[in-house]
Short mmCIF file of C-alpha atoms in Angstrom, two decimals:
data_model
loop_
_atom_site.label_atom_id
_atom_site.label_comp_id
_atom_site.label_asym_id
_atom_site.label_seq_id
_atom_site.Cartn_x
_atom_site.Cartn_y
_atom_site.Cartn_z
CA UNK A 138 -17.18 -6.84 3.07
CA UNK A 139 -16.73 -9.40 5.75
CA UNK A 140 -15.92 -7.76 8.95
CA UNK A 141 -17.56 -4.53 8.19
CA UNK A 142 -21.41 -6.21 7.90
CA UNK A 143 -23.94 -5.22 9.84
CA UNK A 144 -28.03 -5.48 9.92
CA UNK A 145 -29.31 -3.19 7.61
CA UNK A 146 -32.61 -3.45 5.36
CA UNK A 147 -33.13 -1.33 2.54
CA UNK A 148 -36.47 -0.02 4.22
CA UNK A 149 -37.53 1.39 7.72
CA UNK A 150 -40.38 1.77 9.19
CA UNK A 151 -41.91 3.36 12.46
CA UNK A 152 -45.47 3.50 13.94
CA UNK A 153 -47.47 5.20 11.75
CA UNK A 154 -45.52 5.75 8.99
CA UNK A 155 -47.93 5.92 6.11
CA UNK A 156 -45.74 5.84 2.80
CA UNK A 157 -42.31 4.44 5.10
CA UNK A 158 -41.54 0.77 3.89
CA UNK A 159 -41.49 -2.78 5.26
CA UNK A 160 -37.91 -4.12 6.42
CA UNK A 161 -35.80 -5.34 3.65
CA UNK A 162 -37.98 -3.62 0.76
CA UNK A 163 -38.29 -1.06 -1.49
CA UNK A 164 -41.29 -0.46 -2.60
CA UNK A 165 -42.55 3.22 -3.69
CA UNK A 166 -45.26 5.18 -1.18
CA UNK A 167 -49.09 4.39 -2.14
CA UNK A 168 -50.15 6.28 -5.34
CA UNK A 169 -51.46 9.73 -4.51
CA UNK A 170 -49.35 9.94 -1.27
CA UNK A 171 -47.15 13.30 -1.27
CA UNK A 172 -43.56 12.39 -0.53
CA UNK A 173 -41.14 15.54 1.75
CA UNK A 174 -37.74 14.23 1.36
CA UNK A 175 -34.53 16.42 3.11
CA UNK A 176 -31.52 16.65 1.71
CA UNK A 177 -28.36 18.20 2.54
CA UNK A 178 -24.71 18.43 0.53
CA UNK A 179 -22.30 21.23 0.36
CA UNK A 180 -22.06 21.50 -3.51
CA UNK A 181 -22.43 25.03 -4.90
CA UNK A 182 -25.48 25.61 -6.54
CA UNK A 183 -27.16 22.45 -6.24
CA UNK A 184 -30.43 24.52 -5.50
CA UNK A 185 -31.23 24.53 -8.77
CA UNK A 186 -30.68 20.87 -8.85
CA UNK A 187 -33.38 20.15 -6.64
CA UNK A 188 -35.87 23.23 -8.05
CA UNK A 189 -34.93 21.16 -11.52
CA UNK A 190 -36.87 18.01 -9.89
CA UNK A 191 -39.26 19.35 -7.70
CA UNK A 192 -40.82 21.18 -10.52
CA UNK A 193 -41.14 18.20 -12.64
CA UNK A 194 -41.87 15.64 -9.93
CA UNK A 195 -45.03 17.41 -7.88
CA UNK A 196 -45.51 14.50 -5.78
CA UNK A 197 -42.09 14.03 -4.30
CA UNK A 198 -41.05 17.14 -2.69
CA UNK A 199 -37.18 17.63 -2.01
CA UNK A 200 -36.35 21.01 0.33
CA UNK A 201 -32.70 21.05 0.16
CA UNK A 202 -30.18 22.42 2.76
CA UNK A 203 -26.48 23.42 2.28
CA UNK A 204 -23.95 22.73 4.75
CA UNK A 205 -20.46 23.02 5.77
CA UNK A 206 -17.80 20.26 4.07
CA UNK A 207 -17.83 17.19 5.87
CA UNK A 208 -15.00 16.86 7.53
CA UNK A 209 -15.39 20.70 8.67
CA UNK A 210 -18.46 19.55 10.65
CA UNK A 211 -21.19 17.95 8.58
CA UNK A 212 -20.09 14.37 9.01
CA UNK A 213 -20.26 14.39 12.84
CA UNK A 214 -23.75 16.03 12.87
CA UNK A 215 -24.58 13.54 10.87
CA UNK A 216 -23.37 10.53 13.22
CA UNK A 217 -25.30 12.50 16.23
CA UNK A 218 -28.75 12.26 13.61
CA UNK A 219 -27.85 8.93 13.15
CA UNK A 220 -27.78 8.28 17.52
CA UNK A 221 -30.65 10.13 17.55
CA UNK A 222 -32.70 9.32 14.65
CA UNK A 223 -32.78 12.93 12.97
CA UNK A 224 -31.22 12.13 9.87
CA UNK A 225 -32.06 13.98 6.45
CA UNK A 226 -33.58 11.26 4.08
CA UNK A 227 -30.56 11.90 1.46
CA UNK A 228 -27.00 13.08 2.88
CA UNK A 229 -23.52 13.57 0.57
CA UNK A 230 -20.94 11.38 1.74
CA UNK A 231 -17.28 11.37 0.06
CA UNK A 232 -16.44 7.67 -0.88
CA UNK A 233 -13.77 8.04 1.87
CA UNK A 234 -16.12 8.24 4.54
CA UNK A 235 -18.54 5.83 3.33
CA UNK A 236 -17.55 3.44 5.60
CA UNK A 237 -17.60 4.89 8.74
CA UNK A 238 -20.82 5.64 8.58
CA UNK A 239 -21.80 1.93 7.22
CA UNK A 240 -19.95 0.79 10.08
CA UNK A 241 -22.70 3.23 12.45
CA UNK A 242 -25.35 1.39 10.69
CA UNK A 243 -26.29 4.71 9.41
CA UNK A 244 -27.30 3.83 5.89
CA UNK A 245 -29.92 2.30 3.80
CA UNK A 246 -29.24 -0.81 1.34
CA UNK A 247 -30.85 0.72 -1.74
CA UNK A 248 -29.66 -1.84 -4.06
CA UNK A 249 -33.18 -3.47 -4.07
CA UNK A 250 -34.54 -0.36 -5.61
CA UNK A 251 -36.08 -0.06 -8.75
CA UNK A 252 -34.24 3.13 -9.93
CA UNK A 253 -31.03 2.09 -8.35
CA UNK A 254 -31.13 -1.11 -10.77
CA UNK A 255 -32.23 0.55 -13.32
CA UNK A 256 -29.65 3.34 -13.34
CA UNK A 257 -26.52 0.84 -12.54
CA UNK A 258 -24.91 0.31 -15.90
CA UNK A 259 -24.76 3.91 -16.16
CA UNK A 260 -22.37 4.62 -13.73
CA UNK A 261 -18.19 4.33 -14.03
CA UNK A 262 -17.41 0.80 -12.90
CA UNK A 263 -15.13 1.49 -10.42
CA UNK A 264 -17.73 3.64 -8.70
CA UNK A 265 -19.92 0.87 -8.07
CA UNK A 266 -17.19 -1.31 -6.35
CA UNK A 267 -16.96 1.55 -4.37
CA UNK A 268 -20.34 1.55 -3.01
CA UNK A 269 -20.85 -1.94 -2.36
CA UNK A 270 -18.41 -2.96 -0.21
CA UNK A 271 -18.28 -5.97 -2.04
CA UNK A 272 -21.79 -7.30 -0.73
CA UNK A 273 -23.65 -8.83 -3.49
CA UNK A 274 -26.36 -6.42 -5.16
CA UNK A 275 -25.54 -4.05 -2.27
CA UNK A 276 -25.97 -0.07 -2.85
CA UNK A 277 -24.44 2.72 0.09
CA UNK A 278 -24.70 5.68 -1.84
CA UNK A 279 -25.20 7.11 -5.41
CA UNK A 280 -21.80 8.19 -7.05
CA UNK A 281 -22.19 11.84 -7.19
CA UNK A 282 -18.74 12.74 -9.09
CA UNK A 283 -15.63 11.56 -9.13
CA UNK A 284 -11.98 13.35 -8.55
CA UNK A 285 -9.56 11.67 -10.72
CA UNK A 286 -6.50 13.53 -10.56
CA UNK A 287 -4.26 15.72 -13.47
CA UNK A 288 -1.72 18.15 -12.95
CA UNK A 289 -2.57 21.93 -13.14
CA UNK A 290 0.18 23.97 -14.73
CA UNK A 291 1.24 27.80 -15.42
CA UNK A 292 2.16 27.01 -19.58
CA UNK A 293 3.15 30.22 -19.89
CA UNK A 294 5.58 30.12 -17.23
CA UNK A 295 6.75 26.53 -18.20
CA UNK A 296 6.84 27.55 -21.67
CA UNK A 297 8.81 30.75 -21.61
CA UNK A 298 11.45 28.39 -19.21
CA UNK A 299 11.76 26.29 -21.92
CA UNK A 300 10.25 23.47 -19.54
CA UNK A 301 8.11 20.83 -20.95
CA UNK A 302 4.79 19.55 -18.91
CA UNK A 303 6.79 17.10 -16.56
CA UNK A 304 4.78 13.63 -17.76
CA UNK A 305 6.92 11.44 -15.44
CA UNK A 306 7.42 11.95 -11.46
CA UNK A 307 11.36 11.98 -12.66
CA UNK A 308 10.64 14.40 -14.83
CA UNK A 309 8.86 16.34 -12.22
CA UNK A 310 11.78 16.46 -10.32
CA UNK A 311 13.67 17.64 -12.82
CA UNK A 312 11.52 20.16 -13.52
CA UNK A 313 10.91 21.57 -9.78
CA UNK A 314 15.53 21.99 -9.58
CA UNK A 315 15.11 23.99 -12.47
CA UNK A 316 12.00 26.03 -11.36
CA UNK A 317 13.68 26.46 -7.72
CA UNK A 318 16.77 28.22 -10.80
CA UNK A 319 14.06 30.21 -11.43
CA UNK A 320 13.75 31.44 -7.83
CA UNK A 321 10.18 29.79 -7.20
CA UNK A 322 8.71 26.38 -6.67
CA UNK A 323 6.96 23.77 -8.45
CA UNK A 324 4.26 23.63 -6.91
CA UNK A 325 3.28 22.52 -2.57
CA UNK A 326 3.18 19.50 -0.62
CA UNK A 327 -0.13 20.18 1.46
CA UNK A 328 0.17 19.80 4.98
CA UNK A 329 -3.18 19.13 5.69
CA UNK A 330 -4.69 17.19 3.10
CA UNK A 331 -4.02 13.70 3.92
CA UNK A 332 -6.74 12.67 1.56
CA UNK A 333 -4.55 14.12 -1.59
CA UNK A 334 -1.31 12.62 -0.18
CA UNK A 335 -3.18 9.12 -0.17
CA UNK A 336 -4.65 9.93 -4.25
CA UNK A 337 -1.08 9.92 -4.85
CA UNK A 338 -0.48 6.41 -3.10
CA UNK A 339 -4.07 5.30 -4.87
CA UNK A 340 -1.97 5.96 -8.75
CA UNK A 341 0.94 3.66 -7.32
CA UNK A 342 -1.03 0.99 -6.46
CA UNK A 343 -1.37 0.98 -2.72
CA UNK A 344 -3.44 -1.42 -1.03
CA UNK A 345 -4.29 0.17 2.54
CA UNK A 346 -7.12 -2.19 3.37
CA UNK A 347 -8.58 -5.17 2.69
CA UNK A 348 -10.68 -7.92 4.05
CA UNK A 349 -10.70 -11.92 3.83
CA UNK A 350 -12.39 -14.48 6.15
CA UNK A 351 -13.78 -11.38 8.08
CA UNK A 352 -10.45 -9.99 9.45
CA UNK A 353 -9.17 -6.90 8.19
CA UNK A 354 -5.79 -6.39 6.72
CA UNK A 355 -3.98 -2.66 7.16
CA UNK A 356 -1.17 -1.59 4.91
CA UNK A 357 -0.44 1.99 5.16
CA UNK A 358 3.66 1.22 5.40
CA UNK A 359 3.60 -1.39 1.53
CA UNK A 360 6.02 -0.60 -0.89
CA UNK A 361 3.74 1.55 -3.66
CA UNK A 362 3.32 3.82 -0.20
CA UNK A 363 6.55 4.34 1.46
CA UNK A 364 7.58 5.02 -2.84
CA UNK A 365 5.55 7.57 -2.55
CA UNK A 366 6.47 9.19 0.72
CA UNK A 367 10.26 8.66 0.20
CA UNK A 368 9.89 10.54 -3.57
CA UNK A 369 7.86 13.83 -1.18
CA UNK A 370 10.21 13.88 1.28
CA UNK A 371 12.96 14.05 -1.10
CA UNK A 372 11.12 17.03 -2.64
CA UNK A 373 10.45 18.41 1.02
CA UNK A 374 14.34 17.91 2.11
CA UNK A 375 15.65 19.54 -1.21
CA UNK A 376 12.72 22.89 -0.67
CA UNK A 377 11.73 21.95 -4.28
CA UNK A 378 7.83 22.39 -2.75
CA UNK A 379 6.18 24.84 -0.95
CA UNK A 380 4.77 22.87 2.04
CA UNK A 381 1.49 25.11 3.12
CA UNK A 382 -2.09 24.37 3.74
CA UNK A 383 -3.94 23.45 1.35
CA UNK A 384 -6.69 24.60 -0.81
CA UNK A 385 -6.79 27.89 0.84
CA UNK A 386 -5.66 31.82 0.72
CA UNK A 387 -2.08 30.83 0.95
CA UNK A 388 -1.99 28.20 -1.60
CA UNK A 389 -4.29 29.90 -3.94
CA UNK A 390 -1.93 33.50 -3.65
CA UNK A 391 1.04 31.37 -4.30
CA UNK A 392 -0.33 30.00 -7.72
CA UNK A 393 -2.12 33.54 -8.80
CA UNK A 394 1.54 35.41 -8.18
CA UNK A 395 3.88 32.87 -9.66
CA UNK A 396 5.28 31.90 -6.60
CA UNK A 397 3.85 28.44 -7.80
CA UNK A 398 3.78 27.08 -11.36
CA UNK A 399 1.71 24.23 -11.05
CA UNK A 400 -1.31 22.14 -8.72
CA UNK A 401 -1.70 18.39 -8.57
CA UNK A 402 -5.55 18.49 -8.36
CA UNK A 403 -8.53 17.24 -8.93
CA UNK A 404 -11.18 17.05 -12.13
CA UNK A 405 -13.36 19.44 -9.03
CA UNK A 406 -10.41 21.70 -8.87
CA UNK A 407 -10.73 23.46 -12.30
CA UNK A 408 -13.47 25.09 -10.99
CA UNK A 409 -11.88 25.88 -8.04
CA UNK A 410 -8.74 27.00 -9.45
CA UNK A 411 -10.46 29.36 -11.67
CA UNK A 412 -12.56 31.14 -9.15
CA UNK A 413 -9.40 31.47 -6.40
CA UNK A 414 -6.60 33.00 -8.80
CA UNK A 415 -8.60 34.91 -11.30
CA UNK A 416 -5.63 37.15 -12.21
CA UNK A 417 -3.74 34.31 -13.99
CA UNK A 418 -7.21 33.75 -16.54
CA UNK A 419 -6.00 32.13 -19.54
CA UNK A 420 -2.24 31.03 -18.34
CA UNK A 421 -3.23 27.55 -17.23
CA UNK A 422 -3.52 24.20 -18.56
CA UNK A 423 -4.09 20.38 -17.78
CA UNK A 424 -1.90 17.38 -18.31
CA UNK A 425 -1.93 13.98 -17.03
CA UNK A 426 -0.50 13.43 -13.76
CA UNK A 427 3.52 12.63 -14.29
CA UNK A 428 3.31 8.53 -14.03
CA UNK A 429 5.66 6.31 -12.46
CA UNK A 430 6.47 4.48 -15.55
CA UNK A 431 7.14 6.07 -18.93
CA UNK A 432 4.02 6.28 -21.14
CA UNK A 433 1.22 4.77 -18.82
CA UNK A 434 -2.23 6.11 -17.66
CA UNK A 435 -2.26 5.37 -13.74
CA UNK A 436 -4.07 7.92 -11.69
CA UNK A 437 -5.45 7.79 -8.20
CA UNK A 438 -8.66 9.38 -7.11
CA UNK A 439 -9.10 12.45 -4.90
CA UNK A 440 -13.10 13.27 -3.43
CA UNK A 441 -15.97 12.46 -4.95
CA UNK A 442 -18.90 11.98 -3.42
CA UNK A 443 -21.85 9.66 -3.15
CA UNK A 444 -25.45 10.70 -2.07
CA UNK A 445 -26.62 7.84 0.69
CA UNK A 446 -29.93 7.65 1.71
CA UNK A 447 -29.89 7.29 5.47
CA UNK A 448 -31.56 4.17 7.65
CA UNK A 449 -33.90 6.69 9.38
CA UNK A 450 -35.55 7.36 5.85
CA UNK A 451 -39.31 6.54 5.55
CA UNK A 452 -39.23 6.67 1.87
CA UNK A 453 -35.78 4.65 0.59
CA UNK A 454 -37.38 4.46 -2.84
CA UNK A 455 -38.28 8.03 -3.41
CA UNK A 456 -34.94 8.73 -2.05
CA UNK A 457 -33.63 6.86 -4.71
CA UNK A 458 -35.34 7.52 -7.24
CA UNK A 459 -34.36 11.41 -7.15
CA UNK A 460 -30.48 10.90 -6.05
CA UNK A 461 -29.78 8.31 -8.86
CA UNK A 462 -31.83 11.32 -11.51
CA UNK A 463 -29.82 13.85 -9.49
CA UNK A 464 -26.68 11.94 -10.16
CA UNK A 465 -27.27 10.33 -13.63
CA UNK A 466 -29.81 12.11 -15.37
CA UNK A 467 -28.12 14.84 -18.28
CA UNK A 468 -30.42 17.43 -17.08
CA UNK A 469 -29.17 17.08 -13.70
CA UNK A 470 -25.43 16.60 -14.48
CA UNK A 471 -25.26 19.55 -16.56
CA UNK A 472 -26.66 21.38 -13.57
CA UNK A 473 -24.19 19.92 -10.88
CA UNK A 474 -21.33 20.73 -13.30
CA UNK A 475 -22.40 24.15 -14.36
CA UNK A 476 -23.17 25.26 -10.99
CA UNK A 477 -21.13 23.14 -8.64
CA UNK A 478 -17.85 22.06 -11.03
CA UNK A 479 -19.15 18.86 -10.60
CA UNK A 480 -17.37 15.96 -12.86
CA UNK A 481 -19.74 13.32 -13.41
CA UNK A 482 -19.35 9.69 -12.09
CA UNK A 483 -21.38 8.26 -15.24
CA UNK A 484 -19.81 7.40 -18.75
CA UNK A 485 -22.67 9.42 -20.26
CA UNK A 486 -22.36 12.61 -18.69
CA UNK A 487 -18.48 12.42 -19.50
CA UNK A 488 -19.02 11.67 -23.21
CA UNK A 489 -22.35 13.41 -23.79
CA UNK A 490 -22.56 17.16 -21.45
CA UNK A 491 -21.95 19.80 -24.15
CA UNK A 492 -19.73 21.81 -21.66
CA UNK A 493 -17.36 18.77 -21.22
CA UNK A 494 -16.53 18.98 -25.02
CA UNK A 495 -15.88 22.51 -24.91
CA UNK A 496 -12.44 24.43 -24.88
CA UNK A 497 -12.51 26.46 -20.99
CA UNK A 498 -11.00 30.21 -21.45
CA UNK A 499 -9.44 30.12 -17.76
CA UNK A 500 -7.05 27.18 -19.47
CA UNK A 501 -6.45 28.69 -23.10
CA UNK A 502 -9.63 27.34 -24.10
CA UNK A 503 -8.17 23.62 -24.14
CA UNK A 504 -10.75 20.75 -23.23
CA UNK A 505 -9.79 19.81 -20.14
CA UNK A 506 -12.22 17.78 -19.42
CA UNK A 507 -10.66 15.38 -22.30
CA UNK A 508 -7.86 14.76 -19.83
CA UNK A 509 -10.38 13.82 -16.95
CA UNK A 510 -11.99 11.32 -19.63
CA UNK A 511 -8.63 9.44 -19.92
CA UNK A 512 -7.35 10.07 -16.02
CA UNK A 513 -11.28 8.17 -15.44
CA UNK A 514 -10.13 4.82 -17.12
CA UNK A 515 -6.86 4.93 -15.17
CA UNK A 516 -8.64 5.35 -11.36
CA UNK A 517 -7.64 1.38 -9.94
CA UNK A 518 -10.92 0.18 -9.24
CA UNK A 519 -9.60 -2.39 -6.55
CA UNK A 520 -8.70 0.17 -3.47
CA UNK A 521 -10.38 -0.19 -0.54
CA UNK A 522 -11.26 2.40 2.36
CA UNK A 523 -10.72 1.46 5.55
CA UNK A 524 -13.81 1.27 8.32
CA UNK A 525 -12.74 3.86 10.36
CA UNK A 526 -11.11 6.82 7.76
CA UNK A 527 -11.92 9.91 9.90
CA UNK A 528 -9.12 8.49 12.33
CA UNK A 529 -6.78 7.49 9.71
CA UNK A 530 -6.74 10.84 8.06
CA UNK A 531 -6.15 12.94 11.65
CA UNK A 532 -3.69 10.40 12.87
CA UNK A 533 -1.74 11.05 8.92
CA UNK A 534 -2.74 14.70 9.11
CA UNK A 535 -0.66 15.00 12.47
CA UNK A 536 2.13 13.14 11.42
CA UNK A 537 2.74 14.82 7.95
CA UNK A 538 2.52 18.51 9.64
CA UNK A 539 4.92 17.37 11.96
CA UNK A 540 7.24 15.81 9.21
CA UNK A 541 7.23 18.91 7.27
CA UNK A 542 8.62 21.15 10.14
CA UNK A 543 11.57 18.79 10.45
CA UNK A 544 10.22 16.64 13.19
CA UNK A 545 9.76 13.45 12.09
CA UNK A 546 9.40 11.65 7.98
CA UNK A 547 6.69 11.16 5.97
CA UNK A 548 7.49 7.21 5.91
CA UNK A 549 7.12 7.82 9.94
CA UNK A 550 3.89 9.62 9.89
CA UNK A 551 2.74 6.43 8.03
CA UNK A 552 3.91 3.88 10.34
CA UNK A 553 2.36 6.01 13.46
CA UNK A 554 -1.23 6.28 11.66
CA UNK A 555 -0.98 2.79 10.70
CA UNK A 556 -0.17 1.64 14.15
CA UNK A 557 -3.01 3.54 15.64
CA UNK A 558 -5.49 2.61 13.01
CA UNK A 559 -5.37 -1.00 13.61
CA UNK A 560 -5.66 0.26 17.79
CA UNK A 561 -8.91 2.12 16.99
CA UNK A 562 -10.31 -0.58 14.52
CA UNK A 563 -9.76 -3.23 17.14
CA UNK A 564 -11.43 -0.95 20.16
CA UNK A 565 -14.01 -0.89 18.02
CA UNK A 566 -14.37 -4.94 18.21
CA UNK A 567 -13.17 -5.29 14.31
CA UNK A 568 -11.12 -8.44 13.87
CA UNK A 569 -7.62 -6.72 12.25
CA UNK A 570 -4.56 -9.51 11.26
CA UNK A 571 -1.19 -8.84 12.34
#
């Protein structure tokens, strides 16, 4: 990834570390030696992940901690462990902040390791780009899940409007005039979730980054983006969206009470959606998200997650070893989406977990997971995050609040994070073109 390289080995080691590994190895501890690995992730329920593993794998030991999201706290803690050399051995990282913390020299290169390798092919392809920064045979992080994106909708509500599932963005325009008729909205513009506003730029084919002859290109203001942004604030001008926070009491009231026919989520927000407006049980389906041209399958991806093993680790292969079984393994996925909503990031877990093939009574018992399936192939597998994300998505998050109470544009929100993205890359000695 040109610019973004630094010296990392796929192995640490410290004085007398017994079962650590040699710099730029991966070799497992000496047989008989009892591995204690940490790990830490804020998925529901993935307790009985680890008590899965740790029962069947006596002598590698995982005590697992959950924390707060990572952007609510968990991703700066985890830049002071990596200062002061207190990391956990495994650590959940979205794919949007994988970079950051490769650019902190944070993370261990475990794409020498034997159960990395061996678990590669299983994994959605796009996933792996996303890991590697495009350094040959480099791994960051295990794909976790994936978040490509659908639309949530009230059927019954569309339905009895005589409304059909909106399957182009046109058509979602046309839809929200006639549900603003109906004296409510479509659905909300989130005012502080720049992450979903950039899934939506992701399905257009927006290039924000890239990299060539180790200088850094940033294009939060190209065309597919400022689409994007002009087509919202369109929405936002007219009041054919609700613009609240999102993901929260107010959004999640506005859904449950009709106030809001539809969600542009997720595959991780049909659990979500179930558990936070439980009066509207059986109401809801899943389409594709409304495309840009008539009759394609674009989609852009919002979340998922990646478990990295961190540089302080004395034992990168065990680490490994249990996040790519965490992560791949059918035992383990059916665990992580039973208990945590999780949609897998392998093409096995989506074809093969029972509960992915079976109807869901929150959405009329349709397979919504079928949608997911096709939304997957659709994810462009060529976007890049930039090195220094946190900062893009607080500079974005500031402009976008202040577009939506009339002071400012969306298009302007862009141009201001772009402008001070390229400031902070460059203070941080990155080489960025003009």
């Amino acid at each position: 990834m040109g610019a973004l390289l630094l010296t990392a080995a796929c192995g640490g080691s410290s004085e007398g570390d017994t079962g650590g590994t040699a710099a730029g190895t991966c070799e497992p501890a000496a047989k008989g030696t009892k591995v204690a690995l940490t790990f830490t992730s804020w998925v529901p329920g993935m307790q009985a992940t680890v008590d899965a593993w740790n029962k069947a794998n006596p002598d590698i030991q995982v005590t697992y901690k959950e924390v707060v999201g990572g952007n609510q706290g968990t991703y700066q803690a985890y830049s002071n462990q990596i200062k002061a050399g207190k990391t956990p051995d495994i650590g959940m990282v979205e794919f949007d902040n994988l970079p950051s913390f490769r650019l902190q020299n944070g993370l261990t290169d475990i794409g020498g390791c034997a159960p990395v390798k061996e678990a590669a092919s299983k994994f959605v392809p796009w996933t792996v780009s996303q890991v590697g920064f495009g350094e040959k045979d480099a791994v960051y992080g295990v794909p976790m899940d994936i978040g490509p994106m659908a639309l949530y909708y009230r059927k019954d509500l569309f339905d009895r409007a005589g409304i059909p599932a909106p399957a182009t963005w046109e058509e979602y325009y046309g839809a929200a005039k006639k549900i603003k008729a109906q004296g409510a909205t479509i659905g909300a513009f989130p005012t502080d979730q720049p992450a979903w506003f950039t899934s939506l730029a992701w399905q257009n084919g927006a290039q924000w980054f890239s990299v060539k002859d180790n200088a850094w290109s940033v294009s939060l203001t190209d065309d597919a983006t400022t689409k994007v942004a002009d087509y919202w604030q369109k929405l936002i001008d007219e009041r054919l969206v609700d613009t609240i926070p999102g993901l929260g009491d107010p959004q999640w009231k506005a859904l449950d009470s009709g106030k809001e026919w539809s969600i542009i989520g997720a595959a991780w927000t049909t659990k979500l959606l179930e558990s936070s407006a439980p009066k509207t049980k059986g109401k809801w389906a899943v389409a594709p998200m409304p495309q840009w041209t008539a009759g394609g399958n674009t989609t852009g991806n919002w979340g998922g997650s990646t478990a990295v093993v961190f540089k302080n680790s004395k034992h990168p292969y065990e680490a490994a070893k249990f996040a790519t079984w965490a992560f791949s393994d059918l035992e383990a996925l059916a665990l992580n989406n039973k208990n945590g909503g999780q949609y897998p990031a392998t093409s096995e877990g989506q074809k093969q977990l029972p509960a992915l093939s079976e109807g869901l009574p929150y959405y009329g018992n349709q397979k919504v997971w079928e949608v997911f399936a096709t939304a997957s192939a659709g994810v462009d597998p060529s976007f890049q995050w930039g090195p220094t994300m946190t900062q893009t998505y607080a500079e974005l998050a500031d402009g976008i609040g202040k577009a939506v109470n009339g002071k400012g544009t969306l298009s302007g929100a862009l141009e201001t994070a772009q402008a001070k993205t390229v400031q902070t890359m460059k203070s941080q000695s990155l080489t960025v073109s003009e």
